[in-house]
Amino acid sequence: MKQLTDINYEKTEKNEEYEVLIQEITEKCFKEEKLDKTDLYLSITLSNEEFIQTINKQTRNIDKPTDVLSFPMFEKDEIPKQKTGIPDVLGDIIICIPIVKKQAIEYGHSFERELSYMIVHGFYHLMGYDHIEENDKQQMRAKEEKILSNK
């Protein structure tokens, strides 16, 4: 099985259970979007609130922590759909573990469910989906739920 995710840690402890879940969810996302036969992979960084707040301020000029940030490397219509022979990053996702834990409690989910949602949500942002306009939000949510309902 090809490694679909490069997992990094910034100011949070390494956790193999997170890594197994991340690989599982990423695989489902790649298969659903027919990217599993490409040379693409994700870079996912697990962080604390201080780290993600710094990145949020630098990139979005919002000086507060957030749950997930996504940085796509391609425009939606430029994402390679076939092998190129050269590994290429689809994009970077940063997930704040303490916020995921808080939201899991707030929403009455397990931590695993909330972390899975953050991965899927970040992935679909990398794929060019957004949730600003209601129509776009409905498309994105339908894709997210399809992945999460098969978990």
Tab-separated table of N, CA and C in Angstrom:
chain	number	residue	atom	x	y	z
A	1	MET	N	0.854	-1.194	0.000
A	1	MET	CA	0.000	0.000	0.000
A	1	MET	C	0.888	1.240	0.000
A	2	LYS	N	0.605	2.127	-0.901
A	2	LYS	CA	1.333	3.385	-1.023
A	2	LYS	C	0.990	4.300	0.153
A	3	GLN	N	1.978	4.992	0.646
A	3	GLN	CA	1.784	5.948	1.740
A	3	GLN	C	1.151	7.210	1.163
A	4	LEU	N	-0.049	7.557	1.628
A	4	LEU	CA	-0.763	8.709	1.096
A	4	LEU	C	-0.589	9.971	1.932
A	5	THR	N	0.012	9.807	3.113
A	5	THR	CA	0.096	10.948	4.017
A	5	THR	C	1.454	11.019	4.686
A	6	ASP	N	2.018	12.201	4.666
A	6	ASP	CA	3.222	12.512	5.421
A	6	ASP	C	2.735	13.219	6.682
A	7	ILE	N	2.935	12.604	7.846
A	7	ILE	CA	2.409	13.153	9.104
A	7	ILE	C	3.543	13.783	9.901
A	8	ASN	N	3.316	15.029	10.311
A	8	ASN	CA	4.292	15.794	11.085
A	8	ASN	C	3.658	16.239	12.390
A	9	TYR	N	4.505	16.551	13.350
A	9	TYR	CA	4.039	17.012	14.656
A	9	TYR	C	4.724	18.328	14.984
A	10	GLU	N	3.937	19.307	15.388
A	10	GLU	CA	4.456	20.598	15.832
A	10	GLU	C	3.875	20.907	17.200
A	11	LYS	N	4.734	20.816	18.196
A	11	LYS	CA	4.356	21.155	19.572
A	11	LYS	C	3.219	20.281	20.092
A	12	THR	N	3.193	19.040	19.649
A	12	THR	CA	2.261	18.049	20.183
A	12	THR	C	2.953	16.700	20.084
A	13	GLU	N	2.561	15.787	20.941
A	13	GLU	CA	3.243	14.493	20.991
A	13	GLU	C	2.819	13.570	19.867
A	14	LYS	N	3.780	12.790	19.410
A	14	LYS	CA	3.528	11.780	18.387
A	14	LYS	C	2.530	10.766	18.939
A	15	ASN	N	1.633	10.296	18.071
A	15	ASN	CA	0.614	9.352	18.506
A	15	ASN	C	0.324	8.382	17.361
A	16	GLU	N	0.665	7.144	17.544
A	16	GLU	CA	0.492	6.152	16.481
A	16	GLU	C	-0.978	5.869	16.184
A	17	GLU	N	-1.850	5.969	17.177
A	17	GLU	CA	-3.282	5.763	16.934
A	17	GLU	C	-3.825	6.841	15.986
A	18	TYR	N	-3.377	8.083	16.166
A	18	TYR	CA	-3.780	9.153	15.252
A	18	TYR	C	-3.319	8.817	13.838
A	19	GLU	N	-2.081	8.327	13.742
A	19	GLU	CA	-1.501	8.041	12.422
A	19	GLU	C	-2.285	6.959	11.685
A	20	VAL	N	-2.701	5.919	12.396
A	20	VAL	CA	-3.492	4.849	11.778
A	20	VAL	C	-4.812	5.419	11.261
A	21	LEU	N	-5.481	6.212	12.080
A	21	LEU	CA	-6.748	6.829	11.676
A	21	LEU	C	-6.546	7.762	10.487
A	22	ILE	N	-5.521	8.575	10.529
A	22	ILE	CA	-5.247	9.516	9.433
A	22	ILE	C	-5.033	8.756	8.132
A	23	GLN	N	-4.238	7.701	8.162
A	23	GLN	CA	-3.982	6.919	6.946
A	23	GLN	C	-5.280	6.292	6.425
A	24	GLU	N	-6.101	5.768	7.336
A	24	GLU	CA	-7.370	5.135	6.945
A	24	GLU	C	-8.312	6.135	6.271
A	25	ILE	N	-8.479	7.292	6.877
A	25	ILE	CA	-9.390	8.303	6.333
A	25	ILE	C	-8.846	8.877	5.031
A	26	THR	N	-7.548	9.121	4.990
A	26	THR	CA	-6.935	9.645	3.767
A	26	THR	C	-7.132	8.671	2.611
A	27	GLU	N	-6.950	7.398	2.880
A	27	GLU	CA	-7.149	6.378	1.842
A	27	GLU	C	-8.573	6.429	1.295
A	28	LYS	N	-9.558	6.565	2.170
A	28	LYS	CA	-10.957	6.661	1.728
A	28	LYS	C	-11.179	7.902	0.861
A	29	CYS	N	-10.596	9.020	1.272
A	29	CYS	CA	-10.731	10.259	0.493
A	29	CYS	C	-10.117	10.101	-0.892
A	30	PHE	N	-8.920	9.563	-0.941
A	30	PHE	CA	-8.235	9.400	-2.228
A	30	PHE	C	-9.017	8.450	-3.143
A	31	LYS	N	-9.527	7.359	-2.584
A	31	LYS	CA	-10.310	6.417	-3.398
A	31	LYS	C	-11.592	7.062	-3.907
A	32	GLU	N	-12.288	7.768	-3.041
A	32	GLU	CA	-13.547	8.413	-3.419
A	32	GLU	C	-13.341	9.396	-4.565
A	33	GLU	N	-12.250	10.104	-4.539
A	33	GLU	CA	-11.985	11.123	-5.565
A	33	GLU	C	-11.117	10.583	-6.709
A	34	LYS	N	-10.924	9.266	-6.704
A	34	LYS	CA	-10.149	8.591	-7.766
A	34	LYS	C	-8.740	9.169	-7.906
A	35	LEU	N	-8.135	9.442	-6.764
A	35	LEU	CA	-6.756	9.924	-6.732
A	35	LEU	C	-5.800	8.849	-6.219
A	36	ASP	N	-6.344	7.676	-5.893
A	36	ASP	CA	-5.521	6.614	-5.318
A	36	ASP	C	-4.528	6.030	-6.315
A	37	LYS	N	-4.703	6.268	-7.580
A	37	LYS	CA	-3.780	5.766	-8.601
A	37	LYS	C	-2.832	6.861	-9.096
A	38	THR	N	-2.792	7.985	-8.389
A	38	THR	CA	-1.911	9.089	-8.755
A	38	THR	C	-0.651	9.033	-7.893
A	39	ASP	N	0.230	9.985	-8.096
A	39	ASP	CA	1.438	10.104	-7.279
A	39	ASP	C	1.276	11.177	-6.202
A	40	LEU	N	0.032	11.565	-5.940
A	40	LEU	CA	-0.243	12.615	-4.958
A	40	LEU	C	-0.225	12.063	-3.535
A	41	TYR	N	0.097	12.921	-2.598
A	41	TYR	CA	0.017	12.601	-1.177
A	41	TYR	C	-0.322	13.879	-0.416
A	42	LEU	N	-0.704	13.712	0.848
A	42	LEU	CA	-1.020	14.847	1.723
A	42	LEU	C	0.103	15.052	2.721
A	43	SER	N	0.279	16.266	3.124
A	43	SER	CA	1.119	16.587	4.265
A	43	SER	C	0.172	17.043	5.370
A	44	ILE	N	0.154	16.307	6.477
A	44	ILE	CA	-0.715	16.668	7.603
A	44	ILE	C	0.165	16.932	8.821
A	45	THR	N	-0.035	18.097	9.410
A	45	THR	CA	0.684	18.469	10.619
A	45	THR	C	-0.303	18.531	11.769
A	46	LEU	N	0.007	17.832	12.835
A	46	LEU	CA	-0.789	17.877	14.061
A	46	LEU	C	-0.092	18.855	14.998
A	47	SER	N	-0.882	19.776	15.558
A	47	SER	CA	-0.271	20.875	16.301
A	47	SER	C	-1.029	21.196	17.580
A	48	ASN	N	-0.501	22.190	18.280
A	48	ASN	CA	-1.202	22.746	19.438
A	48	ASN	C	-1.829	24.087	19.041
A	49	GLU	N	-2.508	24.715	19.973
A	49	GLU	CA	-3.216	25.966	19.678
A	49	GLU	C	-2.262	27.117	19.350
A	50	GLU	N	-1.148	27.189	20.049
A	50	GLU	CA	-0.179	28.267	19.814
A	50	GLU	C	0.368	28.196	18.383
A	51	PHE	N	0.730	27.011	17.929
A	51	PHE	CA	1.298	26.857	16.589
A	51	PHE	C	0.278	27.225	15.512
A	52	ILE	N	-0.940	26.688	15.614
A	52	ILE	CA	-1.935	26.960	14.567
A	52	ILE	C	-2.363	28.433	14.584
A	53	GLN	N	-2.363	29.047	15.761
A	53	GLN	CA	-2.690	30.476	15.837
A	53	GLN	C	-1.637	31.295	15.093
A	54	THR	N	-0.376	30.951	15.254
A	54	THR	CA	0.702	31.653	14.548
A	54	THR	C	0.519	31.532	13.039
A	55	ILE	N	0.232	30.331	12.554
A	55	ILE	CA	0.044	30.108	11.120
A	55	ILE	C	-1.207	30.843	10.633
A	56	ASN	N	-2.277	30.801	11.424
A	56	ASN	CA	-3.528	31.480	11.064
A	56	ASN	C	-3.293	32.994	10.938
A	57	LYS	N	-2.511	33.554	11.848
A	57	LYS	CA	-2.210	34.990	11.793
A	57	LYS	C	-1.354	35.312	10.573
A	58	GLN	N	-0.342	34.483	10.319
A	58	GLN	CA	0.573	34.734	9.192
A	58	GLN	C	-0.135	34.610	7.841
A	59	THR	N	-1.043	33.646	7.718
A	59	THR	CA	-1.616	33.353	6.402
A	59	THR	C	-2.988	33.972	6.165
A	60	ARG	N	-3.746	34.201	7.243
A	60	ARG	CA	-5.110	34.706	7.074
A	60	ARG	C	-5.346	36.006	7.834
A	61	ASN	N	-4.321	36.451	8.569
A	61	ASN	CA	-4.404	37.652	9.397
A	61	ASN	C	-5.520	37.541	10.441
A	62	ILE	N	-5.724	36.323	10.933
A	62	ILE	CA	-6.687	36.075	12.008
A	62	ILE	C	-5.880	35.591	13.211
A	63	ASP	N	-5.831	36.401	14.251
A	63	ASP	CA	-4.971	36.134	15.399
A	63	ASP	C	-5.692	35.322	16.472
A	64	LYS	N	-6.104	34.121	16.087
A	64	LYS	CA	-6.696	33.199	17.051
A	64	LYS	C	-6.510	31.779	16.527
A	65	PRO	N	-6.536	30.811	17.431
A	65	PRO	CA	-6.398	29.425	16.973
A	65	PRO	C	-7.657	28.971	16.246
A	66	THR	N	-7.501	27.963	15.418
A	66	THR	CA	-8.614	27.370	14.687
A	66	THR	C	-8.431	25.862	14.694
A	67	ASP	N	-9.444	25.140	14.246
A	67	ASP	CA	-9.365	23.675	14.286
A	67	ASP	C	-8.531	23.081	13.160
A	68	VAL	N	-8.682	23.626	11.945
A	68	VAL	CA	-7.972	23.067	10.796
A	68	VAL	C	-7.678	24.176	9.779
A	69	LEU	N	-6.508	24.089	9.177
A	69	LEU	CA	-6.127	24.969	8.081
A	69	LEU	C	-5.711	24.099	6.908
A	70	SER	N	-6.044	24.531	5.702
A	70	SER	CA	-5.689	23.787	4.486
A	70	SER	C	-4.994	24.719	3.508
A	71	PHE	N	-3.939	24.194	2.895
A	71	PHE	CA	-3.163	24.967	1.930
A	71	PHE	C	-2.993	24.130	0.661
A	72	PRO	N	-3.877	24.326	-0.318
A	72	PRO	CA	-3.806	23.535	-1.556
A	72	PRO	C	-2.595	23.912	-2.409
A	73	MET	N	-2.104	22.945	-3.145
A	73	MET	CA	-0.997	23.176	-4.069
A	73	MET	C	-1.476	23.301	-5.513
A	74	PHE	N	-2.760	22.978	-5.746
A	74	PHE	CA	-3.310	23.009	-7.095
A	74	PHE	C	-4.630	23.762	-7.085
A	75	GLU	N	-4.984	24.340	-8.221
A	75	GLU	CA	-6.340	24.820	-8.437
A	75	GLU	C	-7.203	23.586	-8.674
A	76	LYS	N	-8.488	23.707	-8.415
A	76	LYS	CA	-9.401	22.565	-8.512
A	76	LYS	C	-9.286	21.825	-9.847
A	77	ASP	N	-9.223	22.540	-10.941
A	77	ASP	CA	-9.195	21.908	-12.260
A	77	ASP	C	-7.790	21.504	-12.712
A	78	GLU	N	-6.781	21.713	-11.869
A	78	GLU	CA	-5.405	21.351	-12.220
A	78	GLU	C	-4.886	20.133	-11.470
A	79	ILE	N	-5.714	19.524	-10.628
A	79	ILE	CA	-5.275	18.383	-9.828
A	79	ILE	C	-5.004	17.195	-10.757
A	80	PRO	N	-3.786	16.656	-10.733
A	80	PRO	CA	-3.474	15.509	-11.600
A	80	PRO	C	-4.355	14.305	-11.271
A	81	LYS	N	-4.908	13.677	-12.290
A	81	LYS	CA	-5.796	12.527	-12.090
A	81	LYS	C	-5.137	11.215	-12.514
A	82	GLN	N	-3.867	11.288	-12.891
A	82	GLN	CA	-3.168	10.071	-13.288
A	82	GLN	C	-1.721	10.138	-12.818
A	83	LYS	N	-1.036	9.032	-12.910
A	83	LYS	CA	0.355	8.960	-12.478
A	83	LYS	C	1.227	9.855	-13.353
A	84	THR	N	2.163	10.520	-12.693
A	84	THR	CA	3.147	11.326	-13.411
A	84	THR	C	4.540	10.737	-13.236
A	85	GLY	N	4.667	9.816	-12.269
A	85	GLY	CA	5.970	9.236	-11.964
A	85	GLY	C	6.758	10.046	-10.947
A	86	ILE	N	6.210	11.187	-10.564
A	86	ILE	CA	6.885	12.053	-9.593
A	86	ILE	C	5.930	12.324	-8.430
A	87	PRO	N	6.307	11.935	-7.206
A	87	PRO	CA	5.443	12.249	-6.059
A	87	PRO	C	5.225	13.751	-5.936
A	88	ASP	N	4.000	14.145	-5.647
A	88	ASP	CA	3.657	15.558	-5.538
A	88	ASP	C	2.634	15.732	-4.426
A	89	VAL	N	2.783	16.780	-3.654
A	89	VAL	CA	1.875	17.012	-2.537
A	89	VAL	C	0.597	17.696	-3.038
A	90	LEU	N	-0.547	17.109	-2.680
A	90	LEU	CA	-1.844	17.707	-2.998
A	90	LEU	C	-2.009	19.004	-2.217
A	91	GLY	N	-1.476	19.013	-1.007
A	91	GLY	CA	-1.541	20.195	-0.170
A	91	GLY	C	-1.185	19.866	1.261
A	92	ASP	N	-1.222	20.897	2.076
A	92	ASP	CA	-0.891	20.778	3.495
A	92	ASP	C	-2.137	21.025	4.331
A	93	ILE	N	-2.295	20.206	5.360
A	93	ILE	CA	-3.387	20.370	6.320
A	93	ILE	C	-2.749	20.465	7.702
A	94	ILE	N	-3.172	21.449	8.472
A	94	ILE	CA	-2.730	21.571	9.865
A	94	ILE	C	-3.957	21.389	10.741
A	95	ILE	N	-3.857	20.484	11.708
A	95	ILE	CA	-4.978	20.186	12.607
A	95	ILE	C	-4.532	20.441	14.040
A	96	CYS	N	-5.344	21.176	14.770
A	96	CYS	CA	-5.058	21.494	16.170
A	96	CYS	C	-5.705	20.437	17.074
A	97	ILE	N	-4.883	19.576	17.639
A	97	ILE	CA	-5.379	18.462	18.454
A	97	ILE	C	-6.180	18.938	19.676
A	98	PRO	N	-5.727	19.931	20.453
A	98	PRO	CA	-6.544	20.369	21.599
A	98	PRO	C	-7.936	20.874	21.203
A	99	ILE	N	-8.038	21.565	20.074
A	99	ILE	CA	-9.346	22.054	19.629
A	99	ILE	C	-10.211	20.890	19.170
A	100	VAL	N	-9.621	19.913	18.504
A	100	VAL	CA	-10.378	18.720	18.096
A	100	VAL	C	-10.947	18.027	19.333
A	101	LYS	N	-10.156	17.918	20.374
A	101	LYS	CA	-10.632	17.289	21.623
A	101	LYS	C	-11.796	18.071	22.222
A	102	LYS	N	-11.682	19.405	22.263
A	102	LYS	CA	-12.756	20.247	22.812
A	102	LYS	C	-14.031	20.124	21.977
A	103	GLN	N	-13.879	20.156	20.650
A	103	GLN	CA	-15.047	20.079	19.771
A	103	GLN	C	-15.724	18.711	19.852
A	104	ALA	N	-14.956	17.676	20.031
A	104	ALA	CA	-15.543	16.338	20.165
A	104	ALA	C	-16.489	16.317	21.369
A	105	ILE	N	-16.065	16.901	22.451
A	105	ILE	CA	-16.907	16.973	23.653
A	105	ILE	C	-18.112	17.872	23.392
A	106	GLU	N	-17.852	19.053	22.816
A	106	GLU	CA	-18.915	20.030	22.546
A	106	GLU	C	-20.000	19.450	21.641
A	107	TYR	N	-19.608	18.691	20.607
A	107	TYR	CA	-20.561	18.152	19.643
A	107	TYR	C	-21.066	16.758	20.006
A	108	GLY	N	-20.548	16.203	21.098
A	108	GLY	CA	-20.993	14.876	21.517
A	108	GLY	C	-20.479	13.754	20.626
A	109	HIS	N	-19.321	13.962	19.987
A	109	HIS	CA	-18.691	12.950	19.138
A	109	HIS	C	-17.535	12.311	19.897
A	110	SER	N	-17.062	11.216	19.371
A	110	SER	CA	-15.802	10.677	19.859
A	110	SER	C	-14.673	11.542	19.298
A	111	PHE	N	-13.528	11.477	19.933
A	111	PHE	CA	-12.365	12.190	19.412
A	111	PHE	C	-12.038	11.685	18.005
A	112	GLU	N	-12.138	10.381	17.798
A	112	GLU	CA	-11.829	9.784	16.488
A	112	GLU	C	-12.750	10.328	15.403
A	113	ARG	N	-14.025	10.483	15.722
A	113	ARG	CA	-14.988	11.024	14.749
A	113	ARG	C	-14.639	12.469	14.400
A	114	GLU	N	-14.290	13.251	15.406
A	114	GLU	CA	-13.964	14.658	15.162
A	114	GLU	C	-12.651	14.795	14.389
A	115	LEU	N	-11.651	13.999	14.728
A	115	LEU	CA	-10.397	14.039	13.986
A	115	LEU	C	-10.631	13.599	12.541
A	116	SER	N	-11.446	12.575	12.354
A	116	SER	CA	-11.777	12.118	10.998
A	116	SER	C	-12.424	13.246	10.205
A	117	TYR	N	-13.341	13.955	10.831
A	117	TYR	CA	-14.009	15.072	10.153
A	117	TYR	C	-12.995	16.144	9.753
A	118	MET	N	-12.057	16.464	10.633
A	118	MET	CA	-11.055	17.486	10.320
A	118	MET	C	-10.212	17.072	9.112
A	119	ILE	N	-9.857	15.801	9.036
A	119	ILE	CA	-9.072	15.293	7.914
A	119	ILE	C	-9.869	15.428	6.617
A	120	VAL	N	-11.116	14.955	6.639
A	120	VAL	CA	-11.967	14.997	5.450
A	120	VAL	C	-12.252	16.444	5.045
A	121	HIS	N	-12.556	17.270	6.011
A	121	HIS	CA	-12.843	18.682	5.745
A	121	HIS	C	-11.624	19.357	5.098
A	122	GLY	N	-10.460	19.140	5.683
A	122	GLY	CA	-9.238	19.697	5.119
A	122	GLY	C	-8.962	19.170	3.720
A	123	PHE	N	-9.191	17.875	3.519
A	123	PHE	CA	-8.978	17.262	2.209
A	123	PHE	C	-9.851	17.931	1.150
A	124	TYR	N	-11.125	18.130	1.454
A	124	TYR	CA	-12.010	18.724	0.443
A	124	TYR	C	-11.701	20.196	0.190
A	125	HIS	N	-11.134	20.889	1.173
A	125	HIS	CA	-10.635	22.234	0.879
A	125	HIS	C	-9.479	22.143	-0.124
A	126	LEU	N	-8.608	21.152	0.041
A	126	LEU	CA	-7.502	20.976	-0.911
A	126	LEU	C	-8.015	20.642	-2.306
A	127	MET	N	-9.168	19.994	-2.360
A	127	MET	CA	-9.771	19.624	-3.646
A	127	MET	C	-10.511	20.795	-4.292
A	128	GLY	N	-10.543	21.940	-3.596
A	128	GLY	CA	-11.151	23.131	-4.179
A	128	GLY	C	-12.564	23.409	-3.718
A	129	TYR	N	-13.046	22.661	-2.735
A	129	TYR	CA	-14.401	22.882	-2.225
A	129	TYR	C	-14.354	23.891	-1.081
A	130	ASP	N	-15.470	24.595	-0.918
A	130	ASP	CA	-15.559	25.593	0.133
A	130	ASP	C	-16.961	25.584	0.721
A	131	HIS	N	-17.168	26.364	1.760
A	131	HIS	CA	-18.480	26.403	2.415
A	131	HIS	C	-18.935	27.829	2.688
A	132	ILE	N	-18.485	28.749	1.846
A	132	ILE	CA	-18.904	30.152	2.012
A	132	ILE	C	-20.305	30.345	1.441
A	133	GLU	N	-20.512	29.919	0.212
A	133	GLU	CA	-21.831	29.992	-0.422
A	133	GLU	C	-22.620	28.736	-0.071
A	134	GLU	N	-23.919	28.859	0.131
A	134	GLU	CA	-24.748	27.736	0.579
A	134	GLU	C	-24.689	26.539	-0.383
A	135	ASN	N	-24.738	26.789	-1.682
A	135	ASN	CA	-24.684	25.695	-2.653
A	135	ASN	C	-23.359	24.933	-2.548
A	136	ASP	N	-22.249	25.682	-2.437
A	136	ASP	CA	-20.934	25.064	-2.291
A	136	ASP	C	-20.857	24.274	-0.983
A	137	LYS	N	-21.422	24.848	0.069
A	137	LYS	CA	-21.417	24.204	1.370
A	137	LYS	C	-22.156	22.864	1.305
A	138	GLN	N	-23.298	22.829	0.624
A	138	GLN	CA	-24.062	21.581	0.497
A	138	GLN	C	-23.273	20.521	-0.249
A	139	GLN	N	-22.582	20.906	-1.323
A	139	GLN	CA	-21.752	19.959	-2.076
A	139	GLN	C	-20.632	19.402	-1.203
A	140	MET	N	-19.970	20.292	-0.490
A	140	MET	CA	-18.848	19.883	0.353
A	140	MET	C	-19.328	18.968	1.473
A	141	ARG	N	-20.409	19.343	2.139
A	141	ARG	CA	-20.939	18.529	3.245
A	141	ARG	C	-21.360	17.140	2.769
A	142	ALA	N	-21.961	17.055	1.591
A	142	ALA	CA	-22.373	15.750	1.050
A	142	ALA	C	-21.157	14.861	0.829
A	143	LYS	N	-20.089	15.408	0.303
A	143	LYS	CA	-18.863	14.643	0.083
A	143	LYS	C	-18.257	14.205	1.417
A	144	GLU	N	-18.222	15.110	2.369
A	144	GLU	CA	-17.676	14.783	3.700
A	144	GLU	C	-18.476	13.659	4.351
A	145	GLU	N	-19.792	13.782	4.315
A	145	GLU	CA	-20.637	12.776	4.967
A	145	GLU	C	-20.521	11.410	4.295
A	146	LYS	N	-20.321	11.393	2.998
A	146	LYS	CA	-20.165	10.123	2.303
A	146	LYS	C	-18.939	9.380	2.826
A	147	ILE	N	-17.845	10.074	3.009
A	147	ILE	CA	-16.623	9.464	3.543
A	147	ILE	C	-16.858	9.033	4.996
A	148	LEU	N	-17.406	9.927	5.788
A	148	LEU	CA	-17.564	9.645	7.225
A	148	LEU	C	-18.606	8.576	7.507
A	149	SER	N	-19.605	8.442	6.655
A	149	SER	CA	-20.631	7.422	6.892
A	149	SER	C	-20.105	6.026	6.582
A	150	ASN	N	-19.036	5.933	5.815
A	150	ASN	CA	-18.432	4.648	5.500
A	150	ASN	C	-17.343	4.265	6.495
A	151	LYS	N	-17.186	5.027	7.524
A	151	LYS	CA	-16.126	4.772	8.506
A	151	LYS	C	-16.513	3.621	9.423
